[in-house]
PDB file of C-alpha atoms in Angstrom:
ATOM      1  CA  MET N 848     110.175 102.556 172.195  1.00 41.00           C
ATOM      2  CA  PRO N 849     110.567 104.114 168.719  1.00 42.00           C
ATOM      3  CA  GLY N 850     112.922 102.112 166.574  1.00 43.00           C
ATOM      4  CA  PHE N 851     111.966  98.629 167.818  1.00 42.00           C
ATOM      5  CA  PRO N 852     110.199  96.304 165.368  1.00 44.00           C
ATOM      6  CA  PHE N 853     107.787  95.139 168.048  1.00 41.00           C
ATOM      7  CA  ALA N 854     106.814  98.726 168.923  1.00 45.00           C
ATOM      8  CA  ARG N 855     105.097  98.993 165.572  1.00 44.00           C
ATOM      9  CA  ALA N 856     103.301  95.711 166.135  1.00 42.00           C
ATOM     10  CA  LEU N 857     102.338  96.851 169.632  1.00 45.00           C
ATOM     11  CA  ALA N 858     100.777 100.032 168.317  1.00 46.00           C
ATOM     12  CA  THR N 859      98.921  98.061 165.633  1.00 42.00           C
ATOM     13  CA  SER N 860      97.557  95.610 168.204  1.00 43.00           C
ATOM     14  CA  MET N 861      96.323  98.426 170.424  1.00 44.00           C
ATOM     15  CA  ALA N 862      94.631 100.028 167.461  1.00 40.00           C
ATOM     16  CA  LEU N 863      92.890  96.778 166.500  1.00 35.00           C
ATOM     17  CA  VAL N 864      91.698  96.153 170.035  1.00 40.00           C
ATOM     18  CA  ALA N 865      90.329  99.635 170.588  1.00 40.00           C
ATOM     19  CA  SER N 866      90.841 101.868 167.623  1.00 35.00           C
ATOM     20  CA  THR N 867      88.395 104.417 168.933  1.00 33.00           C
ATOM     21  CA  SER N 868      89.213 104.258 172.618  1.00 36.00           C
ATOM     22  CA  LEU N 869      92.608 105.981 172.314  1.00 36.00           C
ATOM     23  CA  ALA N 870      90.903 108.777 170.511  1.00 36.00           C
ATOM     24  CA  GLY N 871      88.616 109.384 173.471  1.00 41.00           C
ATOM     25  CA  ALA N 872      85.950 106.613 173.316  1.00 40.00           C
ATOM     26  CA  ALA N 873      84.357 105.188 176.436  1.00 57.00           C
ATOM     27  CA  GLY N 874      85.838 101.706 176.650  1.00 75.00           C
ATOM     28  CA  LEU N 875      88.920  99.611 175.998  1.00 83.00           C
ATOM     29  CA  THR N 876      88.881  95.831 175.867  1.00 86.00           C
ATOM     30  CA  LEU N 877      92.123  94.516 177.324  1.00 87.00           C
ATOM     31  CA  GLN N 878      94.136  92.014 175.323  1.00 89.00           C
ATOM     32  CA  PRO N 879      97.760  90.936 175.806  1.00 90.00           C
ATOM     33  CA  VAL N 880     100.216  92.645 173.491  1.00 88.00           C
ATOM     34  CA  LYS N 881     103.921  92.153 172.906  1.00 86.00           C
ATOM     35  CA  VAL N 882     106.287  94.463 174.763  1.00 83.00           C
ATOM     36  CA  PRO N 883     110.087  94.458 174.836  1.00 80.00           C
ATOM     37  CA  GLU N 884     111.921  92.641 177.588  1.00 81.00           C
ATOM     38  CA  TRP N 885     114.537  95.047 178.930  1.00 80.00           C
ATOM     39  CA  LYS N 886     117.782  94.267 180.693  1.00 82.00           C
ATOM     40  CA  ALA N 887     119.632  97.029 182.525  1.00 84.00           C
ATOM     41  CA  VAL N 888     123.417  96.860 182.224  1.00 87.00           C
ATOM     42  CA  TYR N 889     126.217  99.345 182.694  1.00 89.00           C
ATOM     43  CA  GLY N 890     128.097 100.586 179.655  1.00 90.00           C
ATOM     44  CA  ARG N 891     131.439 102.367 179.704  1.00 91.00           C
ATOM     45  CA  VAL N 892     132.189 105.527 177.748  1.00 91.00           C
ATOM     46  CA  GLU N 893     135.212 104.635 175.630  1.00 89.00           C
ATOM     47  CA  ALA N 894     137.104 106.192 172.754  1.00 89.00           C
ATOM     48  CA  ARG N 895     136.774 104.395 169.443  1.00 87.00           C
ATOM     49  CA  ASP N 896     140.548 104.537 168.876  1.00 87.00           C
ATOM     50  CA  SER N 897     143.030 104.701 171.761  1.00 90.00           C
ATOM     51  CA  VAL N 898     146.363 105.374 170.069  1.00 94.00           C
ATOM     52  CA  PRO N 899     149.641 105.870 171.966  1.00 95.00           C
ATOM     53  CA  ALA N 900     151.909 108.778 171.039  1.00 95.00           C
ATOM     54  CA  ARG N 901     155.370 107.212 171.243  1.00 95.00           C
ATOM     55  CA  ALA N 902     158.892 108.611 171.387  1.00 95.00           C
ATOM     56  CA  ARG N 903     160.820 107.787 168.217  1.00 94.00           C
ATOM     57  CA  ILE N 904     164.263 108.271 169.782  1.00 93.00           C
ATOM     58  CA  GLY N 905     165.660 107.830 173.259  1.00 92.00           C
ATOM     59  CA  GLY N 906     166.686 110.763 175.401  1.00 93.00           C
ATOM     60  CA  THR N 907     165.488 113.287 177.961  1.00 94.00           C
ATOM     61  CA  LEU N 908     161.952 114.688 177.779  1.00 94.00           C
ATOM     62  CA  SER N 909     162.857 118.365 177.585  1.00 92.00           C
ATOM     63  CA  ASP N 910     159.348 119.687 176.863  1.00 93.00           C
ATOM     64  CA  LEU N 911     155.857 118.345 177.578  1.00 94.00           C
ATOM     65  CA  LYS N 912     153.025 120.387 176.082  1.00 94.00           C
ATOM     66  CA  VAL N 913     149.890 118.407 177.043  1.00 94.00           C
ATOM     67  CA  SER N 914     148.159 117.027 180.099  1.00 93.00           C
ATOM     68  CA  GLU N 915     145.172 114.774 180.684  1.00 92.00           C
ATOM     69  CA  GLY N 916     141.967 116.099 179.130  1.00 90.00           C
ATOM     70  CA  ASP N 917     143.585 118.346 176.509  1.00 92.00           C
ATOM     71  CA  ILE N 918     142.171 118.322 172.977  1.00 93.00           C
ATOM     72  CA  VAL N 919     144.761 117.776 170.237  1.00 94.00           C
ATOM     73  CA  ALA N 920     144.706 117.553 166.448  1.00 94.00           C
ATOM     74  CA  ALA N 921     146.597 114.981 164.418  1.00 93.00           C
ATOM     75  CA  GLY N 922     150.178 116.179 163.937  1.00 92.00           C
ATOM     76  CA  ASP N 923     150.263 118.539 166.922  1.00 94.00           C
ATOM     77  CA  ILE N 924     153.516 118.540 168.905  1.00 95.00           C
ATOM     78  CA  ILE N 925     152.915 116.778 172.214  1.00 94.00           C
ATOM     79  CA  ALA N 926     156.452 116.661 173.598  1.00 95.00           C
ATOM     80  CA  THR N 927     160.125 117.018 172.664  1.00 95.00           C
ATOM     81  CA  VAL N 928     162.833 114.440 173.371  1.00 95.00           C
ATOM     82  CA  GLN N 929     166.394 115.819 173.554  1.00 93.00           C
ATOM     83  CA  ASP N 930     169.408 113.582 172.817  1.00 92.00           C
ATOM     84  CA  ASP N 931     172.678 115.477 173.319  1.00 90.00           C
ATOM     85  CA  LYS N 932     174.682 112.850 171.421  1.00 92.00           C
ATOM     86  CA  ILE N 933     173.037 113.929 168.178  1.00 93.00           C
ATOM     87  CA  ASP N 934     174.666 117.376 168.330  1.00 92.00           C
ATOM     88  CA  PHE N 935     178.070 115.767 168.894  1.00 94.00           C
ATOM     89  CA  GLN N 936     177.542 113.403 165.961  1.00 94.00           C
ATOM     90  CA  ILE N 937     176.630 116.298 163.674  1.00 95.00           C
ATOM     91  CA  ALA N 938     179.730 118.215 164.797  1.00 95.00           C
ATOM     92  CA  ALA N 939     181.917 115.162 164.091  1.00 96.00           C
ATOM     93  CA  ILE N 940     180.455 114.728 160.605  1.00 96.00           C
ATOM     94  CA  ASP N 941     180.912 118.453 159.869  1.00 95.00           C
ATOM     95  CA  ALA N 942     184.585 118.172 160.823  1.00 96.00           C
ATOM     96  CA  GLN N 943     184.900 115.110 158.599  1.00 95.00           C
ATOM     97  CA  LEU N 944     183.320 117.027 155.722  1.00 96.00           C
ATOM     98  CA  LEU N 945     185.796 119.888 156.163  1.00 96.00           C
ATOM     99  CA  GLY N 946     188.698 117.457 155.825  1.00 96.00           C
ATOM    100  CA  LEU N 947     187.156 115.733 152.807  1.00 95.00           C
ATOM    101  CA  ARG N 948     186.490 119.029 151.038  1.00 95.00           C
ATOM    102  CA  ALA N 949     190.112 120.072 151.637  1.00 95.00           C
ATOM    103  CA  SER N 950     191.266 116.750 150.212  1.00 94.00           C
ATOM    104  CA  MET N 951     188.888 117.262 147.286  1.00 94.00           C
ATOM    105  CA  ALA N 952     190.373 120.672 146.532  1.00 95.00           C
ATOM    106  CA  ASN N 953     193.894 119.219 146.611  1.00 94.00           C
ATOM    107  CA  ALA N 954     192.924 116.252 144.421  1.00 92.00           C
ATOM    108  CA  GLU N 955     191.277 118.514 141.848  1.00 92.00           C
ATOM    109  CA  ALA N 956     194.408 120.693 141.780  1.00 94.00           C
ATOM    110  CA  GLU N 957     196.588 117.589 141.243  1.00 91.00           C
ATOM    111  CA  LEU N 958     194.257 116.446 138.463  1.00 90.00           C
ATOM    112  CA  ALA N 959     194.474 119.849 136.757  1.00 91.00           C
ATOM    113  CA  ARG N 960     198.290 119.719 136.867  1.00 90.00           C
ATOM    114  CA  GLY N 961     198.273 116.171 135.561  1.00 89.00           C
ATOM    115  CA  GLU N 962     196.087 117.143 132.608  1.00 88.00           C
ATOM    116  CA  GLU N 963     198.472 120.000 131.835  1.00 87.00           C
ATOM    117  CA  LEU N 964     201.497 117.689 132.072  1.00 88.00           C
ATOM    118  CA  ILE N 965     199.904 115.033 129.856  1.00 85.00           C
ATOM    119  CA  LYS N 966     199.546 117.652 127.146  1.00 85.00           C
ATOM    120  CA  ARG N 967     203.290 118.314 127.364  1.00 83.00           C
ATOM    121  CA  GLY N 968     204.096 114.630 127.397  1.00 81.00           C
ATOM    122  CA  VAL N 969     205.770 114.829 130.781  1.00 82.00           C
ATOM    123  CA  THR N 970     203.511 112.357 132.682  1.00 80.00           C
ATOM    124  CA  THR N 971     201.774 109.140 131.764  1.00 86.00           C
ATOM    125  CA  ALA N 972     198.109 108.374 131.114  1.00 87.00           C
ATOM    126  CA  GLN N 973     198.202 105.839 133.956  1.00 89.00           C
ATOM    127  CA  ARG N 974     199.145 108.581 136.407  1.00 88.00           C
ATOM    128  CA  LEU N 975     196.321 110.782 135.083  1.00 87.00           C
ATOM    129  CA  ASP N 976     193.795 107.965 135.532  1.00 90.00           C
ATOM    130  CA  ALA N 977     194.949 107.515 139.125  1.00 92.00           C
ATOM    131  CA  LEU N 978     194.389 111.209 139.810  1.00 91.00           C
ATOM    132  CA  ARG N 979     190.892 111.053 138.312  1.00 92.00           C
ATOM    133  CA  THR N 980     190.055 107.997 140.407  1.00 95.00           C
ATOM    134  CA  GLN N 981     191.263 109.776 143.533  1.00 93.00           C
ATOM    135  CA  VAL N 982     188.933 112.726 142.773  1.00 93.00           C
ATOM    136  CA  ASP N 983     185.969 110.365 142.260  1.00 95.00           C
ATOM    137  CA  VAL N 984     186.689 108.526 145.523  1.00 96.00           C
ATOM    138  CA  ILE N 985     186.846 111.729 147.552  1.00 95.00           C
ATOM    139  CA  ARG N 986     183.682 113.047 145.859  1.00 95.00           C
ATOM    140  CA  ASN N 987     181.803 109.874 146.836  1.00 96.00           C
ATOM    141  CA  GLN N 988     183.176 110.070 150.377  1.00 96.00           C
ATOM    142  CA  ILE N 989     181.774 113.606 150.646  1.00 96.00           C
ATOM    143  CA  ALA N 990     178.371 112.408 149.360  1.00 96.00           C
ATOM    144  CA  ALA N 991     178.360 109.576 151.909  1.00 96.00           C
ATOM    145  CA  ALA N 992     179.258 111.946 154.757  1.00 96.00           C
ATOM    146  CA  GLU N 993     176.537 114.390 153.709  1.00 96.00           C
ATOM    147  CA  ALA N 994     173.984 111.550 153.596  1.00 97.00           C
ATOM    148  CA  GLN N 995     175.107 110.409 157.043  1.00 96.00           C
ATOM    149  CA  ARG N 996     174.702 113.961 158.320  1.00 95.00           C
ATOM    150  CA  SER N 997     171.148 114.070 156.901  1.00 96.00           C
ATOM    151  CA  VAL N 998     170.333 110.845 158.755  1.00 95.00           C
ATOM    152  CA  VAL N 999     171.564 112.252 162.063  1.00 94.00           C
ATOM    153  CA  VAL N1000     169.723 115.550 161.507  1.00 94.00           C
ATOM    154  CA  GLN N1001     166.521 113.595 160.795  1.00 94.00           C
ATOM    155  CA  GLN N1002     167.018 111.677 164.039  1.00 92.00           C
ATOM    156  CA  GLY N1003     167.158 114.998 165.831  1.00 91.00           C
ATOM    157  CA  ARG N1004     163.894 116.080 164.176  1.00 92.00           C
ATOM    158  CA  GLU N1005     162.258 112.841 165.300  1.00 92.00           C
ATOM    159  CA  GLY N1006     162.687 114.020 168.869  1.00 93.00           C
ATOM    160  CA  THR N1007     159.347 115.834 168.465  1.00 94.00           C
ATOM    161  CA  VAL N1008     156.485 113.575 169.588  1.00 95.00           C
ATOM    162  CA  LEU N1009     153.392 114.153 167.429  1.00 95.00           C
ATOM    163  CA  ALA N1010     149.730 113.420 168.135  1.00 95.00           C
ATOM    164  CA  PRO N1011     148.816 110.323 166.084  1.00 94.00           C
ATOM    165  CA  VAL N1012     145.094 111.191 165.808  1.00 93.00           C
ATOM    166  CA  SER N1013     142.742 114.039 166.620  1.00 93.00           C
ATOM    167  CA  GLY N1014     141.005 113.614 169.956  1.00 92.00           C
ATOM    168  CA  LYS N1015     141.373 113.897 173.711  1.00 93.00           C
ATOM    169  CA  VAL N1016     144.492 113.134 175.747  1.00 94.00           C
ATOM    170  CA  LEU N1017     143.485 110.299 178.081  1.00 93.00           C
ATOM    171  CA  SER N1018     146.706 109.760 180.018  1.00 93.00           C
ATOM    172  CA  VAL N1019     150.268 111.086 180.226  1.00 95.00           C
ATOM    173  CA  PRO N1020     152.425 108.467 181.986  1.00 94.00           C
ATOM    174  CA  VAL N1021     155.663 110.515 181.877  1.00 94.00           C
ATOM    175  CA  THR N1022     156.874 113.803 183.338  1.00 93.00           C
ATOM    176  CA  ARG N1023     159.127 116.573 182.119  1.00 93.00           C
ATOM    177  CA  ASP N1024     162.899 115.842 182.347  1.00 92.00           C
ATOM    178  CA  ALA N1025     162.236 112.101 182.497  1.00 93.00           C
ATOM    179  CA  VAL N1026     164.428 109.723 180.498  1.00 94.00           C
ATOM    180  CA  VAL N1027     162.462 107.868 177.811  1.00 94.00           C
ATOM    181  CA  MET N1028     163.433 105.089 175.453  1.00 95.00           C
ATOM    182  CA  ALA N1029     162.612 104.801 171.773  1.00 93.00           C
ATOM    183  CA  GLY N1030     159.082 103.419 171.424  1.00 93.00           C
ATOM    184  CA  GLU N1031     158.005 104.416 174.936  1.00 94.00           C
ATOM    185  CA  THR N1032     154.502 105.890 175.289  1.00 95.00           C
ATOM    186  CA  VAL N1033     154.464 109.601 176.081  1.00 96.00           C
ATOM    187  CA  ALA N1034     150.680 110.122 175.936  1.00 96.00           C
ATOM    188  CA  MET N1035     147.552 108.110 175.144  1.00 95.00           C
ATOM    189  CA  VAL N1036     145.151 109.868 172.768  1.00 95.00           C
ATOM    190  CA  GLY N1037     141.529 108.807 172.325  1.00 92.00           C
ATOM    191  CA  GLY N1038     140.135 109.654 168.907  1.00 89.00           C
ATOM    192  CA  GLY N1039     137.590 108.603 166.328  1.00 85.00           C
ATOM    193  CA  GLY N1040     134.635 109.601 168.494  1.00 85.00           C
ATOM    194  CA  PHE N1041     133.232 108.046 171.649  1.00 88.00           C
ATOM    195  CA  PHE N1042     130.776 105.217 172.207  1.00 88.00           C
ATOM    196  CA  LEU N1043     129.298 103.037 174.936  1.00 90.00           C
ATOM    197  CA  ARG N1044     130.735  99.541 175.332  1.00 91.00           C
ATOM    198  CA  LEU N1045     128.477  96.894 176.845  1.00 90.00           C
ATOM    199  CA  ALA N1046     129.271  93.458 178.281  1.00 90.00           C
ATOM    200  CA  LEU N1047     126.172  91.237 178.419  1.00 88.00           C
ATOM    201  CA  PRO N1048     125.843  87.620 179.598  1.00 88.00           C
ATOM    202  CA  GLU N1049     126.354  85.264 176.682  1.00 88.00           C
ATOM    203  CA  ARG N1050     122.843  83.813 177.025  1.00 86.00           C
ATOM    204  CA  HIS N1051     121.548  87.081 175.558  1.00 83.00           C
ATOM    205  CA  ALA N1052     123.866  86.972 172.530  1.00 83.00           C
ATOM    206  CA  VAL N1053     121.296  85.445 170.149  1.00 83.00           C
ATOM    207  CA  LEU N1054     118.700  88.045 171.192  1.00 81.00           C
ATOM    208  CA  LEU N1055     120.815  91.078 170.304  1.00 84.00           C
ATOM    209  CA  VAL N1056     120.232  92.684 166.915  1.00 84.00           C
ATOM    210  CA  GLU N1057     122.517  95.263 165.320  1.00 87.00           C
ATOM    211  CA  GLY N1058     120.682  98.514 164.669  1.00 87.00           C
ATOM    212  CA  ALA N1059     118.258  98.083 167.581  1.00 84.00           C
ATOM    213  CA  SER N1060     117.429 101.154 169.647  1.00 84.00           C
ATOM    214  CA  LEU N1061     118.475 101.373 173.286  1.00 84.00           C
ATOM    215  CA  GLU N1062     117.681 103.669 176.173  1.00 83.00           C
ATOM    216  CA  ILE N1063     120.318 105.334 178.355  1.00 86.00           C
ATOM    217  CA  GLU N1064     119.196 106.375 181.815  1.00 80.00           C
ATOM    218  CA  ASP N1065     120.394 109.295 183.873  1.00 72.00           C
ATOM    219  CA  GLY N1066     121.319 109.121 187.537  1.00 62.00           C
ATOM    220  CA  ASN N1067     117.661 109.371 188.597  1.00 63.00           C
ATOM    221  CA  GLY N1068     116.454 106.376 186.579  1.00 59.00           C
ATOM    222  CA  ALA N1069     114.758 108.445 183.863  1.00 62.00           C
ATOM    223  CA  VAL N1070     115.518 107.876 180.181  1.00 66.00           C
ATOM    224  CA  ALA N1071     117.928 110.665 179.249  1.00 74.00           C
ATOM    225  CA  ARG N1072     118.846 109.733 175.658  1.00 82.00           C
ATOM    226  CA  SER N1073     118.583 106.950 173.128  1.00 84.00           C
ATOM    227  CA  GLY N1074     121.252 105.062 171.214  1.00 87.00           C
ATOM    228  CA  ARG N1075     121.759 102.460 168.517  1.00 89.00           C
ATOM    229  CA  LEU N1076     123.399  99.058 168.820  1.00 89.00           C
ATOM    230  CA  ALA N1077     126.162  99.633 166.272  1.00 89.00           C
ATOM    231  CA  LYS N1078     128.311  96.501 166.536  1.00 90.00           C
ATOM    232  CA  ILE N1079     128.209  93.091 168.199  1.00 90.00           C
ATOM    233  CA  TYR N1080     131.599  91.404 168.517  1.00 91.00           C
ATOM    234  CA  PRO N1081     131.676  87.672 167.704  1.00 90.00           C
ATOM    235  CA  GLU N1082     134.204  86.753 170.405  1.00 90.00           C
ATOM    236  CA  ILE N1083     132.810  85.871 173.829  1.00 90.00           C
ATOM    237  CA  ASP N1084     135.024  87.297 176.567  1.00 88.00           C
ATOM    238  CA  ASN N1085     134.812  85.615 179.971  1.00 90.00           C
ATOM    239  CA  GLY N1086     131.218  84.530 179.405  1.00 91.00           C
ATOM    240  CA  ARG N1087     130.074  87.909 178.109  1.00 91.00           C
ATOM    241  CA  VAL N1088     129.267  89.240 174.656  1.00 91.00           C
ATOM    242  CA  ILE N1089     130.730  92.664 173.862  1.00 92.00           C
ATOM    243  CA  ALA N1090     128.706  95.270 171.973  1.00 91.00           C
ATOM    244  CA  ASP N1091     129.142  98.933 171.035  1.00 90.00           C
ATOM    245  CA  VAL N1092     126.375 101.532 171.239  1.00 90.00           C
ATOM    246  CA  GLU N1093     126.386 104.780 169.274  1.00 90.00           C
ATOM    247  CA  VAL N1094     124.884 107.794 171.068  1.00 88.00           C
ATOM    248  CA  ASN N1095     124.679 111.196 169.397  1.00 84.00           C
ATOM    249  CA  ASP N1096     124.899 113.360 172.526  1.00 82.00           C
ATOM    250  CA  LEU N1097     127.031 111.046 174.640  1.00 84.00           C
ATOM    251  CA  PRO N1098     128.748 112.907 177.516  1.00 83.00           C
ATOM    252  CA  THR N1099     132.513 112.624 177.073  1.00 82.00           C
ATOM    253  CA  GLU N1100     133.793 114.668 180.003  1.00 84.00           C
ATOM    254  CA  PHE N1101     134.891 111.457 181.746  1.00 86.00           C
ATOM    255  CA  VAL N1102     136.202 108.523 179.743  1.00 87.00           C
ATOM    256  CA  ASN N1103     135.366 105.054 181.176  1.00 87.00           C
ATOM    257  CA  LYS N1104     132.409 106.566 183.030  1.00 88.00           C
ATOM    258  CA  ARG N1105     129.624 104.030 183.521  1.00 89.00           C
ATOM    259  CA  LEU N1106     126.092 104.736 182.285  1.00 88.00           C
ATOM    260  CA  LEU N1107     123.045 102.559 182.836  1.00 88.00           C
ATOM    261  CA  VAL N1108     121.719 101.211 179.538  1.00 88.00           C
ATOM    262  CA  ARG N1109     118.439  99.406 178.941  1.00 85.00           C
ATOM    263  CA  VAL N1110     118.915  96.749 176.279  1.00 84.00           C
ATOM    264  CA  PRO N1111     116.042  94.862 174.580  1.00 81.00           C
ATOM    265  CA  VAL N1112     116.791  91.142 174.972  1.00 79.00           C
ATOM    266  CA  GLY N1113     113.426  89.708 173.877  1.00 78.00           C
ATOM    267  CA  GLU N1114     109.655  90.126 173.956  1.00 81.00           C
ATOM    268  CA  ARG N1115     106.865  89.186 176.333  1.00 86.00           C
ATOM    269  CA  MET N1116     103.093  89.555 176.582  1.00 89.00           C
ATOM    270  CA  ALA N1117     101.627  92.287 178.790  1.00 89.00           C
ATOM    271  CA  LEU N1118      98.354  94.077 179.530  1.00 89.00           C
ATOM    272  CA  LEU N1119      98.586  97.802 178.802  1.00 90.00           C
ATOM    273  CA  VAL N1120      96.147 100.563 179.667  1.00 89.00           C
ATOM    274  CA  PRO N1121      96.405 104.313 179.115  1.00 89.00           C
ATOM    275  CA  GLN N1122      97.843 106.143 182.090  1.00 88.00           C
ATOM    276  CA  ALA N1123      94.821 108.446 181.937  1.00 88.00           C
ATOM    277  CA  ALA N1124      92.625 105.514 183.006  1.00 88.00           C
ATOM    278  CA  LEU N1125      94.279 105.375 186.439  1.00 90.00           C
ATOM    279  CA  ARG N1126      92.768 107.024 189.498  1.00 90.00           C
ATOM    280  CA  SER N1127      94.912 107.357 192.615  1.00 90.00           C
ATOM    281  CA  ARG N1128      93.428 107.444 196.108  1.00 89.00           C
ATOM    282  CA  PHE N1129      95.228 106.944 199.427  1.00 88.00           C
ATOM    283  CA  GLY N1130      98.360 105.743 197.656  1.00 88.00           C
ATOM    284  CA  LEU N1131      96.564 103.109 195.573  1.00 91.00           C
ATOM    285  CA  ASP N1132      95.794 103.099 191.846  1.00 90.00           C
ATOM    286  CA  TYR N1133      92.322 102.168 190.615  1.00 90.00           C
ATOM    287  CA  VAL N1134      90.919 101.430 187.158  1.00 90.00           C
ATOM    288  CA  ALA N1135      87.217 101.599 186.317  1.00 90.00           C
ATOM    289  CA  VAL N1136      85.937  98.480 184.528  1.00 90.00           C
ATOM    290  CA  GLN N1137      82.515  97.621 183.181  1.00 87.00           C
ATOM    291  CA  ILE N1138      81.042  94.371 184.501  1.00 85.00           C
ATOM    292  CA  GLY N1139      77.731  93.601 182.891  1.00 79.00           C
ATOM    293  CA  GLY N1140      75.739  96.779 183.185  1.00 79.00           C
ATOM    294  CA  THR N1141      77.625  98.206 186.157  1.00 86.00           C
ATOM    295  CA  VAL N1142      80.930 100.044 186.599  1.00 86.00           C
ATOM    296  CA  ALA N1143      83.348  98.908 189.311  1.00 87.00           C
ATOM    297  CA  GLU N1144      86.796 100.059 190.382  1.00 89.00           C
ATOM    298  CA  ARG N1145      89.633  97.616 190.772  1.00 89.00           C
ATOM    299  CA  ALA N1146      92.902  98.241 192.562  1.00 92.00           C
ATOM    300  CA  VAL N1147      95.852  97.630 190.267  1.00 91.00           C
ATOM    301  CA  ILE N1148      99.633  97.541 190.456  1.00 91.00           C
ATOM    302  CA  THR N1149     101.351  99.076 187.452  1.00 90.00           C
ATOM    303  CA  THR N1150     104.810  99.769 186.127  1.00 86.00           C
ATOM    304  CA  ALA N1151     106.331 103.069 185.138  1.00 82.00           C
ATOM    305  CA  PRO N1152     104.647 104.666 182.120  1.00 82.00           C
ATOM    306  CA  ILE N1153     105.986 104.178 178.616  1.00 78.00           C
ATOM    307  CA  SER N1154     105.177 106.183 175.509  1.00 74.00           C
ATOM    308  CA  ILE N1155     103.547 104.454 172.534  1.00 76.00           C
ATOM    309  CA  GLN N1156     102.862 106.698 169.558  1.00 76.00           C
ATOM    310  CA  GLY N1157     102.749 109.689 171.900  1.00 75.00           C
ATOM    311  CA  ILE N1158     100.277 108.065 174.340  1.00 82.00           C
ATOM    312  CA  ALA N1159     101.384 107.322 177.910  1.00 86.00           C
ATOM    313  CA  MET N1160     100.650 103.649 178.680  1.00 86.00           C
ATOM    314  CA  VAL N1161     101.255 101.584 181.814  1.00 89.00           C
ATOM    315  CA  GLU N1162     101.568  97.839 182.213  1.00 89.00           C
ATOM    316  CA  VAL N1163      99.092  96.270 184.630  1.00 91.00           C
ATOM    317  CA  LEU N1164     100.804  93.646 186.772  1.00 90.00           C
ATOM    318  CA  THR N1165      97.834  92.651 188.946  1.00 89.00           C
ATOM    319  CA  GLY N1166      94.156  93.587 189.230  1.00 88.00           C
ATOM    320  CA  LEU N1167      92.955  93.156 185.630  1.00 88.00           C
ATOM    321  CA  ASN N1168      92.547  90.238 183.245  1.00 89.00           C
ATOM    322  CA  SER N1169      92.443  89.810 179.511  1.00 88.00           C
ATOM    323  CA  GLY N1170      89.005  90.680 178.174  1.00 87.00           C
ATOM    324  CA  ASP N1171      88.136  93.240 180.868  1.00 86.00           C
ATOM    325  CA  GLU N1172      86.375  96.359 179.609  1.00 89.00           C
ATOM    326  CA  VAL N1173      88.255  99.403 180.922  1.00 88.00           C
ATOM    327  CA  ILE N1174      86.348 102.669 181.157  1.00 87.00           C
ATOM    328  CA  LEU N1175      88.367 105.604 179.869  1.00 84.00           C
ATOM    329  CA  PRO N1176      87.801 109.200 180.966  1.00 78.00           C
TER     330      PRO N1176
END
């Protein structure tokens, strides 16, 4: 109950009705008070960001370092894609560079001879300009080949598949030695933390409030932890409103696991009595009430206890009416 606006009003109403009774006085005059209307729905444990780790080049998956459930950090190597054609392309460019460098050495030697001849007046300036142009052309061809080699080498480096975010590996749809294409997903990584995603009927959309507290039950129906309604999405999907719940100690061993969540979708009036006022005999619960000058016991049907300001209270479904004077122990 802590965290709801009406919980504070509920505690105030109980204090006004019987401010001394909860402290151990003899009587409590029943009056209806507002309590939250709960709806139990299943929420799924999901990762905030599900980001695929994709292959940047095509080839054979030569190494796969992760499997489902592994924890990775952003930038970790997940797999390696091997493309044999890249090695052949680098070898071809290296051979081309050897030929260009040999041509460059010859052109520079021709240019040196031409400069020596122009000093003697044996050759023409036009011939010398042609030799200089030839040297510049070969030099630029070498620069272009070296740049092309850098591109191919970078393509080879891009064969390493990196984790896009820090988180848990959710799925690995490929196997070692499989052929993958550029852009194909190698692993799906869930990062950014985990949350509960709810899908509620759209009639409850106007009753949901961001920041409201929720209760998450365990497998036995008991409240195991509390959460906060962090985000309500404006788009209705198939007649349901989608909402995200933040839980501090959310179990993340199994992603997409369903947990039962109790969501406040409104308020209603109820009669509450302290659980200490109940007396159980032969499987029935009784409450002592004062009628005139006498004390009588009435059989009641109650709900599971709830805690209000540290006091265990139960809702009386049948057996008591507003205005009854309940005798407290």
